[in-house]
Amino acid sequence: MTLAEENYLKTIFHLERKLKSEVSTNALAERMQTRASSVTDMMQKLADKKMLVYKKYKGVQLTEKGKKAAAYVVRKHRLWEVFLVDKLKFHWDEVHEIAEQMEHIKSVELIKRLDAFLGHPDFDPHGDPIPDKDGNIKKAEKRLLSELIKNQIGICVGVKESSPEYLQYLDKKKIKIGTKINVLGKEFFDGSMMIQVGRDQFFVSKQIAENLYVQTN
Amino acid sequence: MTLAEENYLKTIFHLERKLKSEVSTNALAERMQTRASSVTDMMQKLADKKMLVYKKYKGVQLTEKGKKAAAYVVRKHRLWEVFLVDKLKFHWDEVHEIAEQMEHIKSVELIKRLDAFLGHPDFDPHGDPIPDKDGNIKKAEKRLLSELIKNQIGICVGVKESSPEYLQYLDKKKIKIGTKINVLGKEFFDGSMMIQVGRDQFFVSKQIAENLYVQTN
DNA sequence: ACTAATATTTAGCTTTGCCTAAAATTATAA
DNA sequence: TTATAATTTTAGGCAAAGCTAAATATTAGT
Ligand SMILES: [Mn+2]
Ligand SMILES: [Mn+2]
Ligand SMILES: [Mn+2]
Ligand SMILES: [Mn+2]
């Protein structure tokens, strides 16, 4: 598995779960910041390696083998993110790019020991679940903040979007994983909400609210 | 700096210090397990980048810029080795290959924080000095065990050779960094020695003795 | 000083992963 | 139902980093 192959597999893995269908060449090209023709080349190579099923003009679908390989890349990525935040005290908006490189280090033993060193974490710093060695992902019962109604209380457990900009907004508002959020009111028209975080009360737009995952007791 | 370029620079850096002269194409090819023609190609590229001075048929010499870049790769390598041994509890004979990959992760901030996390170590698990951010290496006063004479006592501070085989031999003999070694006798003819380590007394060949660094009070 | 051996460079090819432009297929819409 | 638009694939190339084989320089031995 080369670095490029691992990056493609991981992206296909994420897109498959999001779209719940085969992944198209263009969707992949956009996500990977590359050209459709480059994607086609790689799809043919990964199909040869039995990592996915490729039907000309019809997109691709990961095989079991491909899914497992992809989940392992995700596992490595998220474990390294935990390391960077928990041990090296990086901020959660700074770790993605570095983990993007570290996920490609080749050593099964390394990941085993890293996992133990970190205390076998189940979630990464953005609240995303860490697949186990066999590629199984346990999905937590979580909902978007935007789904709550007036007077409901949620605990922040993750983010849907994890761009530095969004994460920095959350920081400014003192929202992080574990933070209690009280919905004081909701505007029907635009989906914006009045919420309480600690002692502060403020408005959040729909766009903010539908990118934050919360758990309701 | 690509991965290949970093590996070349690091190897040239090591060879220059060992040979104390320009580094020849063949010397480099042998160390890097590659062909002389591939080395020539890379030397031309690194000369274009002003990392070294290349004179056809005369070998290469790092520029200040090249030396600094190389020392930084060495710094990263050795810091990761400390991480692997101190934090992940790898054995000192298992870390080289992994560090060989980790040294190429690109993030200045990462290395800054790693260094702090490890407590700003001065030496790696093999006793080799870790260059500072500016590429300066402090060299410890250390001698080879083979240089000691009868009744001298040395503390093991590093190894010259760090192959798994050699390191595993030392383990078997309970010699590690910090171990006190007492020279009970030395055979003039073949350079072999009788030494005491803890309660054990045993012979070591010249080959063993001249790959172990010790400090004499 | 010359020839033979050794070291080094050059020329030309290969693979990976990317690109552009052109061709082919599928989707949309009048 | 066709024509146009959008998507996808193919063809042909490029750069990095390696290789083999051939050419060239250097070094060593007589
Ligand atoms: Mn990556
Ligand atoms: Mn994450
Ligand atoms: Mn390396
Ligand atoms: Mn070392």
mmCIF file of C-alpha atoms in Angstrom, chain A:
data_model
loop_
_atom_site.group_PDB
_atom_site.id
_atom_site.type_symbol
_atom_site.label_atom_id
_atom_site.label_comp_id
_atom_site.label_asym_id
_atom_site.label_seq_id
_atom_site.Cartn_x
_atom_site.Cartn_y
_atom_site.Cartn_z
ATOM 1 C CA MET A 1 0.000 0.000 0.000
ATOM 2 C CA THR A 2 1.552 3.248 -1.122
ATOM 3 C CA LEU A 3 0.820 6.609 0.446
ATOM 4 C CA ALA A 4 -1.335 7.638 -2.510
ATOM 5 C CA GLU A 5 -3.292 4.392 -2.415
ATOM 6 C CA GLU A 6 -3.954 4.790 1.302
ATOM 7 C CA ASN A 7 -5.212 8.330 0.815
ATOM 8 C CA TYR A 8 -7.589 7.256 -1.935
ATOM 9 C CA LEU A 9 -8.954 4.328 0.070
ATOM 10 C CA LYS A 10 -9.580 6.494 3.090
ATOM 11 C CA THR A 11 -11.405 9.109 1.053
ATOM 12 C CA ILE A 12 -13.555 6.521 -0.697
ATOM 13 C CA PHE A 13 -14.348 5.042 2.700
ATOM 14 C CA HIS A 14 -15.568 8.387 4.029
ATOM 15 C CA LEU A 15 -17.530 9.234 0.888
ATOM 16 C CA GLU A 16 -19.239 5.840 0.794
ATOM 17 C CA ARG A 17 -20.555 6.323 4.324
ATOM 18 C CA LYS A 18 -21.655 9.848 3.584
ATOM 19 C CA LEU A 19 -23.328 9.199 0.232
ATOM 20 C CA LYS A 20 -24.488 5.662 1.005
ATOM 21 C CA SER A 21 -23.861 4.692 -2.605
ATOM 22 C CA GLU A 22 -21.047 4.064 -5.037
ATOM 23 C CA VAL A 23 -18.524 6.874 -5.175
ATOM 24 C CA SER A 24 -18.223 8.770 -8.435
ATOM 25 C CA THR A 25 -15.023 9.793 -10.133
ATOM 26 C CA ASN A 26 -15.792 13.475 -9.852
ATOM 27 C CA ALA A 27 -16.777 13.340 -6.203
ATOM 28 C CA LEU A 28 -13.450 11.723 -5.481
ATOM 29 C CA ALA A 29 -11.512 14.149 -7.649
ATOM 30 C CA GLU A 30 -13.021 17.097 -5.826
ATOM 31 C CA ARG A 31 -12.327 15.688 -2.368
ATOM 32 C CA MET A 32 -8.755 14.792 -3.246
ATOM 33 C CA GLN A 33 -7.996 18.040 -5.047
ATOM 34 C CA THR A 34 -6.955 16.240 -8.172
ATOM 35 C CA ARG A 35 -8.213 15.568 -11.716
ATOM 36 C CA ALA A 36 -10.848 13.097 -12.764
ATOM 37 C CA SER A 37 -8.379 11.407 -15.081
ATOM 38 C CA SER A 38 -5.962 10.809 -12.225
ATOM 39 C CA VAL A 39 -8.791 9.289 -10.223
ATOM 40 C CA THR A 40 -9.683 6.930 -13.051
ATOM 41 C CA ASP A 41 -6.075 5.747 -13.211
ATOM 42 C CA MET A 42 -5.989 5.006 -9.512
ATOM 43 C CA MET A 43 -9.396 3.298 -9.518
ATOM 44 C CA GLN A 44 -8.141 0.883 -12.122
ATOM 45 C CA LYS A 45 -5.088 0.146 -10.052
ATOM 46 C CA LEU A 46 -7.077 -0.378 -6.847
ATOM 47 C CA ALA A 47 -9.543 -2.573 -8.731
ATOM 48 C CA ASP A 48 -6.635 -4.742 -9.942
ATOM 49 C CA LYS A 49 -5.603 -5.093 -6.302
ATOM 50 C CA LYS A 50 -9.143 -6.158 -5.373
ATOM 51 C CA MET A 51 -9.560 -3.234 -3.010
ATOM 52 C CA LEU A 52 -12.694 -2.099 -4.805
ATOM 53 C CA VAL A 53 -15.141 -2.905 -7.577
ATOM 54 C CA TYR A 54 -14.881 -0.534 -10.466
ATOM 55 C CA LYS A 55 -17.532 -0.354 -13.189
ATOM 56 C CA LYS A 56 -16.700 2.052 -15.972
ATOM 57 C CA TYR A 57 -18.784 5.198 -15.765
ATOM 58 C CA LYS A 58 -20.561 3.801 -12.694
ATOM 59 C CA GLY A 59 -18.227 4.678 -9.847
ATOM 60 C CA VAL A 60 -16.527 2.439 -7.312
ATOM 61 C CA GLN A 61 -17.399 0.459 -4.210
ATOM 62 C CA LEU A 62 -14.914 -0.866 -1.650
ATOM 63 C CA THR A 63 -14.584 -4.626 -1.219
ATOM 64 C CA GLU A 64 -14.332 -6.091 2.276
ATOM 65 C CA LYS A 65 -10.581 -6.067 1.841
ATOM 66 C CA GLY A 66 -10.663 -2.434 0.786
ATOM 67 C CA LYS A 67 -12.922 -1.462 3.654
ATOM 68 C CA LYS A 68 -10.612 -3.072 6.161
ATOM 69 C CA ALA A 69 -7.552 -1.401 4.720
ATOM 70 C CA ALA A 70 -9.298 1.970 4.688
ATOM 71 C CA ALA A 71 -10.580 1.624 8.244
ATOM 72 C CA TYR A 72 -7.044 0.867 9.387
ATOM 73 C CA VAL A 73 -5.794 4.108 7.844
ATOM 74 C CA VAL A 74 -8.599 5.960 9.637
ATOM 75 C CA ARG A 75 -7.647 4.196 12.867
ATOM 76 C CA LYS A 76 -4.044 5.324 12.543
ATOM 77 C CA HIS A 77 -5.073 8.870 11.668
ATOM 78 C CA ARG A 78 -7.329 9.230 14.670
ATOM 79 C CA LEU A 79 -4.928 7.621 17.124
ATOM 80 C CA TRP A 80 -2.227 10.058 16.053
ATOM 81 C CA GLU A 81 -4.662 12.935 16.505
ATOM 82 C CA VAL A 82 -5.282 11.780 20.073
ATOM 83 C CA PHE A 83 -1.533 11.637 20.634
ATOM 84 C CA LEU A 84 -1.026 15.135 19.294
ATOM 85 C CA VAL A 85 -3.766 16.641 21.445
ATOM 86 C CA ASP A 86 -3.478 14.598 24.635
ATOM 87 C CA LYS A 87 0.285 14.249 24.832
ATOM 88 C CA LEU A 88 1.797 17.067 22.794
ATOM 89 C CA LYS A 89 -0.909 19.575 23.771
ATOM 90 C CA PHE A 90 -1.758 20.613 20.256
ATOM 91 C CA HIS A 91 -5.045 22.315 19.767
ATOM 92 C CA TRP A 92 -7.803 20.299 18.015
ATOM 93 C CA ASP A 93 -7.744 22.573 14.992
ATOM 94 C CA GLU A 94 -4.029 21.986 14.360
ATOM 95 C CA VAL A 95 -3.718 18.235 14.225
ATOM 96 C CA HIS A 96 -5.328 17.147 11.002
ATOM 97 C CA GLU A 97 -2.513 17.921 8.593
ATOM 98 C CA ILE A 98 0.122 16.316 10.756
ATOM 99 C CA ALA A 99 -1.982 13.191 11.266
ATOM 100 C CA GLU A 100 -2.453 13.130 7.504
ATOM 101 C CA GLN A 101 1.266 12.378 7.282
ATOM 102 C CA MET A 102 1.644 10.192 10.358
ATOM 103 C CA GLU A 103 -1.152 7.838 9.303
ATOM 104 C CA HIS A 104 1.188 6.439 6.649
ATOM 105 C CA ILE A 105 3.963 5.231 8.943
ATOM 106 C CA LYS A 106 4.264 1.495 8.442
ATOM 107 C CA SER A 107 4.515 -0.536 11.619
ATOM 108 C CA VAL A 108 1.768 -2.651 13.121
ATOM 109 C CA GLU A 109 3.619 -2.842 16.420
ATOM 110 C CA LEU A 110 3.872 0.946 16.563
ATOM 111 C CA ILE A 111 0.113 1.369 16.375
ATOM 112 C CA LYS A 112 -0.474 -1.361 18.941
ATOM 113 C CA ARG A 113 1.803 0.384 21.400
ATOM 114 C CA LEU A 114 0.527 3.837 20.579
ATOM 115 C CA ASP A 115 -3.021 2.653 21.258
ATOM 116 C CA ALA A 116 -1.951 1.256 24.644
ATOM 117 C CA PHE A 117 0.071 4.377 25.470
ATOM 118 C CA LEU A 118 -3.016 6.502 24.843
ATOM 119 C CA GLY A 119 -5.190 4.231 26.987
ATOM 120 C CA HIS A 120 -7.142 2.623 24.123
ATOM 121 C CA PRO A 121 -9.196 5.684 23.275
ATOM 122 C CA ASP A 122 -12.566 5.245 21.552
ATOM 123 C CA PHE A 123 -12.840 8.706 20.039
ATOM 124 C CA ASP A 124 -10.492 11.211 18.464
ATOM 125 C CA PRO A 125 -10.245 14.893 19.504
ATOM 126 C CA HIS A 126 -13.121 15.790 17.158
ATOM 127 C CA GLY A 127 -15.409 13.175 18.650
ATOM 128 C CA ASP A 128 -15.018 10.776 15.730
ATOM 129 C CA PRO A 129 -14.910 7.077 16.600
ATOM 130 C CA ILE A 130 -11.623 5.191 16.259
ATOM 131 C CA PRO A 131 -12.085 1.922 14.341
ATOM 132 C CA ASP A 132 -10.700 -1.168 16.118
ATOM 133 C CA LYS A 133 -7.970 -3.369 14.599
ATOM 134 C CA ASP A 134 -10.587 -5.266 12.590
ATOM 135 C CA GLY A 135 -12.113 -2.133 11.136
ATOM 136 C CA ASN A 136 -15.266 -2.120 13.238
ATOM 137 C CA ILE A 137 -16.576 1.284 14.169
ATOM 138 C CA LYS A 138 -18.900 1.652 17.086
ATOM 139 C CA LYS A 139 -21.238 4.499 16.413
ATOM 140 C CA ALA A 140 -22.312 6.533 19.407
ATOM 141 C CA GLU A 141 -25.907 7.733 19.728
ATOM 142 C CA LYS A 142 -25.445 11.360 18.915
ATOM 143 C CA ARG A 143 -27.567 14.040 17.310
ATOM 144 C CA LEU A 144 -26.973 17.390 15.737
ATOM 145 C CA LEU A 145 -27.463 20.395 17.975
ATOM 146 C CA SER A 146 -29.846 21.693 15.299
ATOM 147 C CA GLU A 147 -32.236 18.809 16.044
ATOM 148 C CA LEU A 148 -32.794 19.846 19.654
ATOM 149 C CA ILE A 149 -35.793 21.906 20.679
ATOM 150 C CA LYS A 150 -36.333 24.578 23.295
ATOM 151 C CA ASN A 151 -35.258 23.603 26.802
ATOM 152 C CA GLN A 152 -33.411 20.471 25.743
ATOM 153 C CA ILE A 153 -29.877 20.034 27.037
ATOM 154 C CA GLY A 154 -27.061 18.402 25.120
ATOM 155 C CA ILE A 155 -23.463 17.522 25.851
ATOM 156 C CA CYS A 156 -21.078 18.276 22.989
ATOM 157 C CA VAL A 157 -19.578 14.989 21.782
ATOM 158 C CA GLY A 158 -18.122 15.908 18.427
ATOM 159 C CA VAL A 159 -18.142 18.000 15.287
ATOM 160 C CA LYS A 160 -19.360 17.170 11.814
ATOM 161 C CA GLU A 161 -17.178 19.771 10.177
ATOM 162 C CA SER A 162 -13.658 20.053 11.512
ATOM 163 C CA SER A 163 -12.084 22.926 9.633
ATOM 164 C CA PRO A 164 -9.782 25.159 11.666
ATOM 165 C CA GLU A 165 -12.213 28.051 11.141
ATOM 166 C CA TYR A 166 -15.144 26.206 12.647
ATOM 167 C CA LEU A 167 -13.115 24.780 15.510
ATOM 168 C CA GLN A 168 -11.738 28.211 16.300
ATOM 169 C CA TYR A 169 -15.277 29.618 16.390
ATOM 170 C CA LEU A 170 -16.207 26.949 18.918
ATOM 171 C CA ASP A 171 -13.153 27.800 21.011
ATOM 172 C CA LYS A 172 -14.104 31.445 21.046
ATOM 173 C CA LYS A 173 -17.485 30.417 22.378
ATOM 174 C CA LYS A 174 -15.874 28.084 24.919
ATOM 175 C CA ILE A 175 -17.487 25.005 23.409
ATOM 176 C CA LYS A 176 -15.447 21.828 23.468
ATOM 177 C CA ILE A 177 -16.075 18.133 23.851
ATOM 178 C CA GLY A 178 -17.925 17.583 27.128
ATOM 179 C CA THR A 179 -19.417 21.077 27.221
ATOM 180 C CA LYS A 180 -23.080 21.320 28.328
ATOM 181 C CA ILE A 181 -25.316 23.261 25.961
ATOM 182 C CA ASN A 182 -28.753 24.455 26.976
ATOM 183 C CA VAL A 183 -31.202 25.378 24.217
ATOM 184 C CA LEU A 184 -33.023 28.492 25.378
ATOM 185 C CA GLY A 185 -34.926 29.102 22.186
ATOM 186 C CA LYS A 186 -35.099 28.275 18.518
ATOM 187 C CA GLU A 187 -36.124 30.444 15.596
ATOM 188 C CA PHE A 188 -38.413 28.494 13.310
ATOM 189 C CA PHE A 189 -37.754 30.679 10.286
ATOM 190 C CA ASP A 190 -33.969 30.356 9.908
ATOM 191 C CA GLY A 191 -33.134 27.572 12.323
ATOM 192 C CA SER A 192 -30.975 29.809 14.484
ATOM 193 C CA MET A 193 -30.875 29.168 18.216
ATOM 194 C CA MET A 194 -30.324 30.956 21.482
ATOM 195 C CA ILE A 195 -28.152 28.761 23.664
ATOM 196 C CA GLN A 196 -26.483 28.862 27.035
ATOM 197 C CA VAL A 197 -22.913 27.683 27.547
ATOM 198 C CA GLY A 198 -21.661 28.043 31.093
ATOM 199 C CA ARG A 199 -22.766 31.508 32.136
ATOM 200 C CA ASP A 200 -22.899 32.868 28.595
ATOM 201 C CA GLN A 201 -25.990 33.113 26.457
ATOM 202 C CA PHE A 202 -25.758 33.797 22.731
ATOM 203 C CA PHE A 203 -27.177 33.088 19.284
ATOM 204 C CA VAL A 204 -25.865 30.449 16.928
ATOM 205 C CA SER A 205 -26.856 30.214 13.278
ATOM 206 C CA LYS A 206 -28.303 27.079 11.739
ATOM 207 C CA GLN A 207 -24.964 26.499 10.031
ATOM 208 C CA ILE A 208 -23.239 26.353 13.380
ATOM 209 C CA ALA A 209 -25.908 24.206 14.970
ATOM 210 C CA GLU A 210 -25.969 21.561 12.290
ATOM 211 C CA ASN A 211 -22.252 20.880 12.495
ATOM 212 C CA LEU A 212 -22.142 20.143 16.206
ATOM 213 C CA TYR A 213 -22.948 16.714 17.618
ATOM 214 C CA VAL A 214 -24.503 16.445 21.068
ATOM 215 C CA GLN A 215 -25.663 13.653 23.271
ATOM 216 C CA THR A 216 -28.983 14.112 25.116
ATOM 217 C CA ASN A 217 -28.653 12.173 28.336
#
